[in-house]
C-alpha cells in the first residue's frame, strides 16, 4: 500500500522493513494480483433502476438512458527494446510510449468499468471493442463519450446509442440547439476526467512503468481504479 500511494522504490521498502529486495518484489507482485482480483470484482455496472435512482437531475432531464460516461487514459511506460513493441506502444496523442485503458463511470460518479491496459497505439474504437464493454450493454442504453469515440455502429449492433458533442463538419458554426447540447455534454463529461485525475493521485504511476513490470500493470491499474470508489463521492 505504501508503494501504491507513495510510489516508493523497492530498495526504499527494503530499508524500511528490513527485507531483501527480492522478498519485497515477491510480496508486492503476489499481493497486487490478489488485491486486483478481489477489488476488481467490485467494479460492476449497477442495475439500470439503481443507476436512474442516483442520477443527477441534469441527466434525468436530458440524457435519462445514460448508463456510462467513458474515456481513455494513458500511463507512460519505458520504451521497449524491440522495434515492433515500440511501434505498438507509441501513442501519437502523447508522443511517447504508453499503456492505455478505458474507464467508465455511472452518472452518479461510481467507477463501473475498467479495461485492461493495452499498448498505447490502440484507437478508442478498437479498445472499446476489445475491452468487453459492449457485452455489458442492453437495448436502449446510452453511452456518453468524447468526439474521438467513433463507436456508433458498434453500439447500434447491441441496441445502444452514443451521446457525444456535435461535429461542425461542413458547417461554419453550430446551431443554438447543437451549442446547448455540446455545453451540457461537456459539463457532464468532466466528471470522468476528474475520475482519471483521482486515479493518477496514486504516485506509483507518477514514473514510467518499467518493461519488466508491464505484466503487472493491468493489476496495478485495476486496483487503483477500484480504490477510487472508496474515496468520497465524485459527484455530490
PDB file of N, CA, C and O in Angstrom, residues 31-83:
ATOM      1  N   UNK A  31       0.701  -9.817  -3.774  1.00  0.00           N
ATOM      2  CA  UNK A  31      -0.445  -9.091  -3.228  1.00  0.00           C
ATOM      3  C   UNK A  31      -1.156  -8.253  -4.285  1.00  0.00           C
ATOM      4  O   UNK A  31      -2.377  -8.078  -4.206  1.00  0.00           O
ATOM      5  N   UNK A  32      -0.416  -7.758  -5.294  1.00  0.00           N
ATOM      6  CA  UNK A  32      -1.080  -6.974  -6.345  1.00  0.00           C
ATOM      7  C   UNK A  32      -2.064  -7.844  -7.114  1.00  0.00           C
ATOM      8  O   UNK A  32      -3.179  -7.423  -7.423  1.00  0.00           O
ATOM      9  N   UNK A  33      -1.647  -9.046  -7.440  1.00  0.00           N
ATOM     10  CA  UNK A  33      -2.530  -9.938  -8.195  1.00  0.00           C
ATOM     11  C   UNK A  33      -3.752 -10.333  -7.355  1.00  0.00           C
ATOM     12  O   UNK A  33      -4.872 -10.409  -7.862  1.00  0.00           O
ATOM     13  N   UNK A  34      -3.527 -10.550  -6.066  1.00  0.00           N
ATOM     14  CA  UNK A  34      -4.644 -10.920  -5.179  1.00  0.00           C
ATOM     15  C   UNK A  34      -5.616  -9.749  -4.995  1.00  0.00           C
ATOM     16  O   UNK A  34      -6.830  -9.902  -5.144  1.00  0.00           O
ATOM     17  N   UNK A  35      -5.077  -8.571  -4.682  1.00  0.00           N
ATOM     18  CA  UNK A  35      -5.938  -7.400  -4.442  1.00  0.00           C
ATOM     19  C   UNK A  35      -6.692  -7.013  -5.706  1.00  0.00           C
ATOM     20  O   UNK A  35      -7.873  -6.654  -5.665  1.00  0.00           O
ATOM     21  N   UNK A  36      -6.014  -7.099  -6.840  1.00  0.00           N
ATOM     22  CA  UNK A  36      -6.665  -6.764  -8.109  1.00  0.00           C
ATOM     23  C   UNK A  36      -7.860  -7.675  -8.367  1.00  0.00           C
ATOM     24  O   UNK A  36      -8.922  -7.218  -8.799  1.00  0.00           O
ATOM     25  N   UNK A  37      -7.693  -8.960  -8.083  1.00  0.00           N
ATOM     26  CA  UNK A  37      -8.778  -9.906  -8.304  1.00  0.00           C
ATOM     27  C   UNK A  37      -9.937  -9.643  -7.351  1.00  0.00           C
ATOM     28  O   UNK A  37     -11.111  -9.695  -7.743  1.00  0.00           O
ATOM     29  N   UNK A  38      -9.626  -9.352  -6.084  1.00  0.00           N
ATOM     30  CA  UNK A  38     -10.671  -9.125  -5.084  1.00  0.00           C
ATOM     31  C   UNK A  38     -11.407  -7.806  -5.303  1.00  0.00           C
ATOM     32  O   UNK A  38     -12.637  -7.755  -5.289  1.00  0.00           O
ATOM     33  N   UNK A  39     -10.640  -6.717  -5.487  1.00  0.00           N
ATOM     34  CA  UNK A  39     -11.265  -5.402  -5.662  1.00  0.00           C
ATOM     35  C   UNK A  39     -11.844  -5.226  -7.058  1.00  0.00           C
ATOM     36  O   UNK A  39     -12.845  -4.532  -7.241  1.00  0.00           O
ATOM     37  N   UNK A  40     -11.206  -5.859  -8.051  1.00  0.00           N
ATOM     38  CA  UNK A  40     -11.728  -5.758  -9.413  1.00  0.00           C
ATOM     39  C   UNK A  40     -13.133  -6.315  -9.531  1.00  0.00           C
ATOM     40  O   UNK A  40     -13.929  -5.857 -10.361  1.00  0.00           O
ATOM     41  N   UNK A  41     -13.454  -7.294  -8.679  1.00  0.00           N
ATOM     42  CA  UNK A  41     -14.798  -7.881  -8.692  1.00  0.00           C
ATOM     43  C   UNK A  41     -15.865  -6.886  -8.243  1.00  0.00           C
ATOM     44  O   UNK A  41     -17.054  -7.088  -8.490  1.00  0.00           O
ATOM     45  N   UNK A  42     -15.435  -5.810  -7.568  1.00  0.00           N
ATOM     46  CA  UNK A  42     -16.381  -4.795  -7.096  1.00  0.00           C
ATOM     47  C   UNK A  42     -16.709  -3.754  -8.162  1.00  0.00           C
ATOM     48  O   UNK A  42     -17.616  -2.941  -7.983  1.00  0.00           O
ATOM     49  N   UNK A  43     -15.941  -3.752  -9.236  1.00  0.00           N
ATOM     50  CA  UNK A  43     -16.198  -2.790 -10.322  1.00  0.00           C
ATOM     51  C   UNK A  43     -17.242  -3.421 -11.242  1.00  0.00           C
ATOM     52  O   UNK A  43     -16.923  -4.220 -12.126  1.00  0.00           O
ATOM     53  N   UNK A  44     -18.481  -3.074 -11.035  1.00  0.00           N
ATOM     54  CA  UNK A  44     -19.589  -3.662 -11.772  1.00  0.00           C
ATOM     55  C   UNK A  44     -20.606  -2.583 -12.143  1.00  0.00           C
ATOM     56  O   UNK A  44     -20.797  -1.626 -11.403  1.00  0.00           O
ATOM     57  N   UNK A  45     -21.252  -2.779 -13.282  1.00  0.00           N
ATOM     58  CA  UNK A  45     -22.317  -1.866 -13.698  1.00  0.00           C
ATOM     59  C   UNK A  45     -23.571  -2.183 -12.890  1.00  0.00           C
ATOM     60  O   UNK A  45     -24.078  -3.308 -12.948  1.00  0.00           O
ATOM     61  N   UNK A  46     -24.094  -1.218 -12.115  1.00  0.00           N
ATOM     62  CA  UNK A  46     -25.285  -1.478 -11.300  1.00  0.00           C
ATOM     63  C   UNK A  46     -26.516  -1.727 -12.170  1.00  0.00           C
ATOM     64  O   UNK A  46     -26.527  -1.398 -13.363  1.00  0.00           O
ATOM     65  N   UNK A  47     -27.570  -2.302 -11.593  1.00  0.00           N
ATOM     66  CA  UNK A  47     -28.826  -2.443 -12.332  1.00  0.00           C
ATOM     67  C   UNK A  47     -29.323  -1.085 -12.815  1.00  0.00           C
ATOM     68  O   UNK A  47     -29.075  -0.049 -12.189  1.00  0.00           O
ATOM     69  N   UNK A  48     -30.038  -1.083 -13.927  1.00  0.00           N
ATOM     70  CA  UNK A  48     -30.483   0.199 -14.535  1.00  0.00           C
ATOM     71  C   UNK A  48     -31.345   1.020 -13.587  1.00  0.00           C
ATOM     72  O   UNK A  48     -31.235   2.252 -13.546  1.00  0.00           O
ATOM     73  N   UNK A  49     -32.180   0.359 -12.787  1.00  0.00           N
ATOM     74  CA  UNK A  49     -33.039   1.120 -11.869  1.00  0.00           C
ATOM     75  C   UNK A  49     -32.217   1.809 -10.780  1.00  0.00           C
ATOM     76  O   UNK A  49     -32.575   2.896 -10.315  1.00  0.00           O
ATOM     77  N   UNK A  50     -31.107   1.196 -10.378  1.00  0.00           N
ATOM     78  CA  UNK A  50     -30.227   1.811  -9.379  1.00  0.00           C
ATOM     79  C   UNK A  50     -29.508   3.009  -9.982  1.00  0.00           C
ATOM     80  O   UNK A  50     -29.360   4.054  -9.344  1.00  0.00           O
ATOM     81  N   UNK A  51     -29.059   2.875 -11.230  1.00  0.00           N
ATOM     82  CA  UNK A  51     -28.403   3.988 -11.920  1.00  0.00           C
ATOM     83  C   UNK A  51     -29.342   5.190 -12.000  1.00  0.00           C
ATOM     84  O   UNK A  51     -28.960   6.319 -11.703  1.00  0.00           O
ATOM     85  N   UNK A  52     -30.599   4.942 -12.392  1.00  0.00           N
ATOM     86  CA  UNK A  52     -31.554   6.042 -12.539  1.00  0.00           C
ATOM     87  C   UNK A  52     -31.927   6.652 -11.195  1.00  0.00           C
ATOM     88  O   UNK A  52     -32.186   7.853 -11.097  1.00  0.00           O
ATOM     89  N   UNK A  53     -31.934   5.836 -10.142  1.00  0.00           N
ATOM     90  CA  UNK A  53     -32.287   6.332  -8.816  1.00  0.00           C
ATOM     91  C   UNK A  53     -31.291   7.381  -8.333  1.00  0.00           C
ATOM     92  O   UNK A  53     -31.680   8.373  -7.705  1.00  0.00           O
ATOM     93  N   UNK A  54     -30.004   7.185  -8.636  1.00  0.00           N
ATOM     94  CA  UNK A  54     -28.961   8.082  -8.144  1.00  0.00           C
ATOM     95  C   UNK A  54     -28.467   9.061  -9.209  1.00  0.00           C
ATOM     96  O   UNK A  54     -27.469   9.738  -9.010  1.00  0.00           O
ATOM     97  N   UNK A  55     -29.174   9.151 -10.302  1.00  0.00           N
ATOM     98  CA  UNK A  55     -28.764  10.000 -11.422  1.00  0.00           C
ATOM     99  C   UNK A  55     -28.986  11.476 -11.116  1.00  0.00           C
ATOM    100  O   UNK A  55     -29.971  11.855 -10.480  1.00  0.00           O
ATOM    101  N   UNK A  56     -28.052  12.317 -11.572  1.00  0.00           N
ATOM    102  CA  UNK A  56     -28.207  13.757 -11.416  1.00  0.00           C
ATOM    103  C   UNK A  56     -29.432  14.245 -12.189  1.00  0.00           C
ATOM    104  O   UNK A  56     -29.811  13.662 -13.208  1.00  0.00           O
ATOM    105  N   UNK A  57     -30.018  15.332 -11.719  1.00  0.00           N
ATOM    106  CA  UNK A  57     -31.229  15.870 -12.362  1.00  0.00           C
ATOM    107  C   UNK A  57     -30.979  16.262 -13.813  1.00  0.00           C
ATOM    108  O   UNK A  57     -31.852  16.123 -14.672  1.00  0.00           O
ATOM    109  N   UNK A  58     -29.770  16.742 -14.119  1.00  0.00           N
ATOM    110  CA  UNK A  58     -29.440  17.132 -15.495  1.00  0.00           C
ATOM    111  C   UNK A  58     -29.441  15.918 -16.419  1.00  0.00           C
ATOM    112  O   UNK A  58     -29.884  15.987 -17.566  1.00  0.00           O
ATOM    113  N   UNK A  59     -28.950  14.790 -15.913  1.00  0.00           N
ATOM    114  CA  UNK A  59     -29.015  13.553 -16.692  1.00  0.00           C
ATOM    115  C   UNK A  59     -30.464  13.123 -16.876  1.00  0.00           C
ATOM    116  O   UNK A  59     -30.876  12.725 -17.969  1.00  0.00           O
ATOM    117  N   UNK A  60     -31.239  13.169 -15.794  1.00  0.00           N
ATOM    118  CA  UNK A  60     -32.638  12.729 -15.863  1.00  0.00           C
ATOM    119  C   UNK A  60     -33.430  13.543 -16.879  1.00  0.00           C
ATOM    120  O   UNK A  60     -34.308  13.018 -17.563  1.00  0.00           O
ATOM    121  N   UNK A  61     -33.092  14.818 -16.993  1.00  0.00           N
ATOM    122  CA  UNK A  61     -33.844  15.701 -17.882  1.00  0.00           C
ATOM    123  C   UNK A  61     -33.440  15.548 -19.342  1.00  0.00           C
ATOM    124  O   UNK A  61     -34.296  15.540 -20.235  1.00  0.00           O
ATOM    125  N   UNK A  62     -32.128  15.418 -19.602  1.00  0.00           N
ATOM    126  CA  UNK A  62     -31.657  15.451 -20.985  1.00  0.00           C
ATOM    127  C   UNK A  62     -31.128  14.111 -21.508  1.00  0.00           C
ATOM    128  O   UNK A  62     -31.251  13.817 -22.690  1.00  0.00           O
ATOM    129  N   UNK A  63     -30.519  13.308 -20.646  1.00  0.00           N
ATOM    130  CA  UNK A  63     -29.932  12.039 -21.098  1.00  0.00           C
ATOM    131  C   UNK A  63     -30.322  10.918 -20.127  1.00  0.00           C
ATOM    132  O   UNK A  63     -29.473  10.303 -19.491  1.00  0.00           O
ATOM    133  N   UNK A  64     -31.599  10.627 -20.003  1.00  0.00           N
ATOM    134  CA  UNK A  64     -32.084   9.714 -18.957  1.00  0.00           C
ATOM    135  C   UNK A  64     -31.668   8.259 -19.144  1.00  0.00           C
ATOM    136  O   UNK A  64     -31.723   7.489 -18.187  1.00  0.00           O
ATOM    137  N   UNK A  65     -31.274   7.859 -20.344  1.00  0.00           N
ATOM    138  CA  UNK A  65     -30.896   6.472 -20.586  1.00  0.00           C
ATOM    139  C   UNK A  65     -29.388   6.238 -20.490  1.00  0.00           C
ATOM    140  O   UNK A  65     -28.908   5.146 -20.783  1.00  0.00           O
ATOM    141  N   UNK A  66     -28.631   7.251 -20.079  1.00  0.00           N
ATOM    142  CA  UNK A  66     -27.185   7.113 -19.967  1.00  0.00           C
ATOM    143  C   UNK A  66     -26.830   6.160 -18.822  1.00  0.00           C
ATOM    144  O   UNK A  66     -27.298   6.325 -17.701  1.00  0.00           O
ATOM    145  N   UNK A  67     -26.001   5.176 -19.124  1.00  0.00           N
ATOM    146  CA  UNK A  67     -25.565   4.231 -18.090  1.00  0.00           C
ATOM    147  C   UNK A  67     -24.080   4.390 -17.763  1.00  0.00           C
ATOM    148  O   UNK A  67     -23.644   4.052 -16.663  1.00  0.00           O
ATOM    149  N   UNK A  68     -23.303   4.911 -18.724  1.00  0.00           N
ATOM    150  CA  UNK A  68     -21.868   5.088 -18.501  1.00  0.00           C
ATOM    151  C   UNK A  68     -21.347   6.325 -19.213  1.00  0.00           C
ATOM    152  O   UNK A  68     -21.805   6.658 -20.309  1.00  0.00           O
ATOM    153  N   UNK A  69     -20.408   6.985 -18.564  1.00  0.00           N
ATOM    154  CA  UNK A  69     -19.611   8.033 -19.206  1.00  0.00           C
ATOM    155  C   UNK A  69     -18.212   7.437 -19.351  1.00  0.00           C
ATOM    156  O   UNK A  69     -17.604   7.038 -18.347  1.00  0.00           O
ATOM    157  N   UNK A  70     -17.712   7.345 -20.575  1.00  0.00           N
ATOM    158  CA  UNK A  70     -16.443   6.649 -20.788  1.00  0.00           C
ATOM    159  C   UNK A  70     -15.359   7.594 -21.299  1.00  0.00           C
ATOM    160  O   UNK A  70     -15.642   8.624 -21.911  1.00  0.00           O
ATOM    161  N   UNK A  71     -14.127   7.213 -21.041  1.00  0.00           N
ATOM    162  CA  UNK A  71     -12.975   7.940 -21.563  1.00  0.00           C
ATOM    163  C   UNK A  71     -11.755   7.034 -21.436  1.00  0.00           C
ATOM    164  O   UNK A  71     -11.768   6.071 -20.661  1.00  0.00           O
ATOM    165  N   UNK A  72     -10.726   7.350 -22.196  1.00  0.00           N
ATOM    166  CA  UNK A  72      -9.473   6.593 -22.123  1.00  0.00           C
ATOM    167  C   UNK A  72      -8.411   7.415 -21.401  1.00  0.00           C
ATOM    168  O   UNK A  72      -8.430   8.647 -21.456  1.00  0.00           O
ATOM    169  N   UNK A  73      -7.522   6.735 -20.728  1.00  0.00           N
ATOM    170  CA  UNK A  73      -6.398   7.388 -20.084  1.00  0.00           C
ATOM    171  C   UNK A  73      -5.141   6.596 -20.398  1.00  0.00           C
ATOM    172  O   UNK A  73      -5.196   5.388 -20.628  1.00  0.00           O
ATOM    173  N   UNK A  74      -4.004   7.288 -20.414  1.00  0.00           N
ATOM    174  CA  UNK A  74      -2.741   6.656 -20.774  1.00  0.00           C
ATOM    175  C   UNK A  74      -1.713   6.837 -19.666  1.00  0.00           C
ATOM    176  O   UNK A  74      -1.656   7.878 -19.018  1.00  0.00           O
ATOM    177  N   UNK A  75      -0.908   5.786 -19.472  1.00  0.00           N
ATOM    178  CA  UNK A  75       0.165   5.794 -18.477  1.00  0.00           C
ATOM    179  C   UNK A  75       1.481   5.596 -19.212  1.00  0.00           C
ATOM    180  O   UNK A  75       1.607   4.677 -20.039  1.00  0.00           O
ATOM    181  N   UNK A  76       2.439   6.436 -18.925  1.00  0.00           N
ATOM    182  CA  UNK A  76       3.716   6.344 -19.623  1.00  0.00           C
ATOM    183  C   UNK A  76       4.480   5.099 -19.190  1.00  0.00           C
ATOM    184  O   UNK A  76       4.477   4.718 -18.018  1.00  0.00           O
ATOM    185  N   UNK A  77       5.149   4.473 -20.148  1.00  0.00           N
ATOM    186  CA  UNK A  77       5.962   3.292 -19.867  1.00  0.00           C
ATOM    187  C   UNK A  77       7.341   3.459 -20.501  1.00  0.00           C
ATOM    188  O   UNK A  77       7.540   4.308 -21.368  1.00  0.00           O
ATOM    189  N   UNK A  78       8.281   2.654 -20.032  1.00  0.00           N
ATOM    190  CA  UNK A  78       9.607   2.667 -20.632  1.00  0.00           C
ATOM    191  C   UNK A  78       9.531   2.175 -22.074  1.00  0.00           C
ATOM    192  O   UNK A  78       8.670   1.365 -22.413  1.00  0.00           O
ATOM    193  N   UNK A  79      10.443   2.656 -22.902  1.00  0.00           N
ATOM    194  CA  UNK A  79      10.445   2.248 -24.297  1.00  0.00           C
ATOM    195  C   UNK A  79      10.989   0.825 -24.421  1.00  0.00           C
ATOM    196  O   UNK A  79      12.113   0.543 -24.004  1.00  0.00           O
ATOM    197  N   UNK A  80      10.204  -0.089 -25.000  1.00  0.00           N
ATOM    198  CA  UNK A  80      10.701  -1.461 -25.193  1.00  0.00           C
ATOM    199  C   UNK A  80      11.890  -1.476 -26.155  1.00  0.00           C
ATOM    200  O   UNK A  80      12.011  -0.601 -27.012  1.00  0.00           O
ATOM    201  N   UNK A  81      12.730  -2.473 -26.021  1.00  0.00           N
ATOM    202  CA  UNK A  81      13.906  -2.564 -26.893  1.00  0.00           C
ATOM    203  C   UNK A  81      13.539  -3.046 -28.297  1.00  0.00           C
ATOM    204  O   UNK A  81      14.146  -2.625 -29.280  1.00  0.00           O
ATOM    205  N   UNK A  82      12.547  -3.920 -28.402  1.00  0.00           N
ATOM    206  CA  UNK A  82      12.131  -4.438 -29.710  1.00  0.00           C
ATOM    207  C   UNK A  82      11.382  -3.358 -30.494  1.00  0.00           C
ATOM    208  O   UNK A  82      10.481  -2.699 -29.964  1.00  0.00           O
ATOM    209  N   UNK A  83      11.729  -3.190 -31.769  1.00  0.00           N
ATOM    210  CA  UNK A  83      11.141  -2.125 -32.582  1.00  0.00           C
ATOM    211  C   UNK A  83       9.639  -2.321 -32.794  1.00  0.00           C
ATOM    212  O   UNK A  83       8.882  -1.342 -32.814  1.00  0.00           O
TER     213      UNK A  83
END
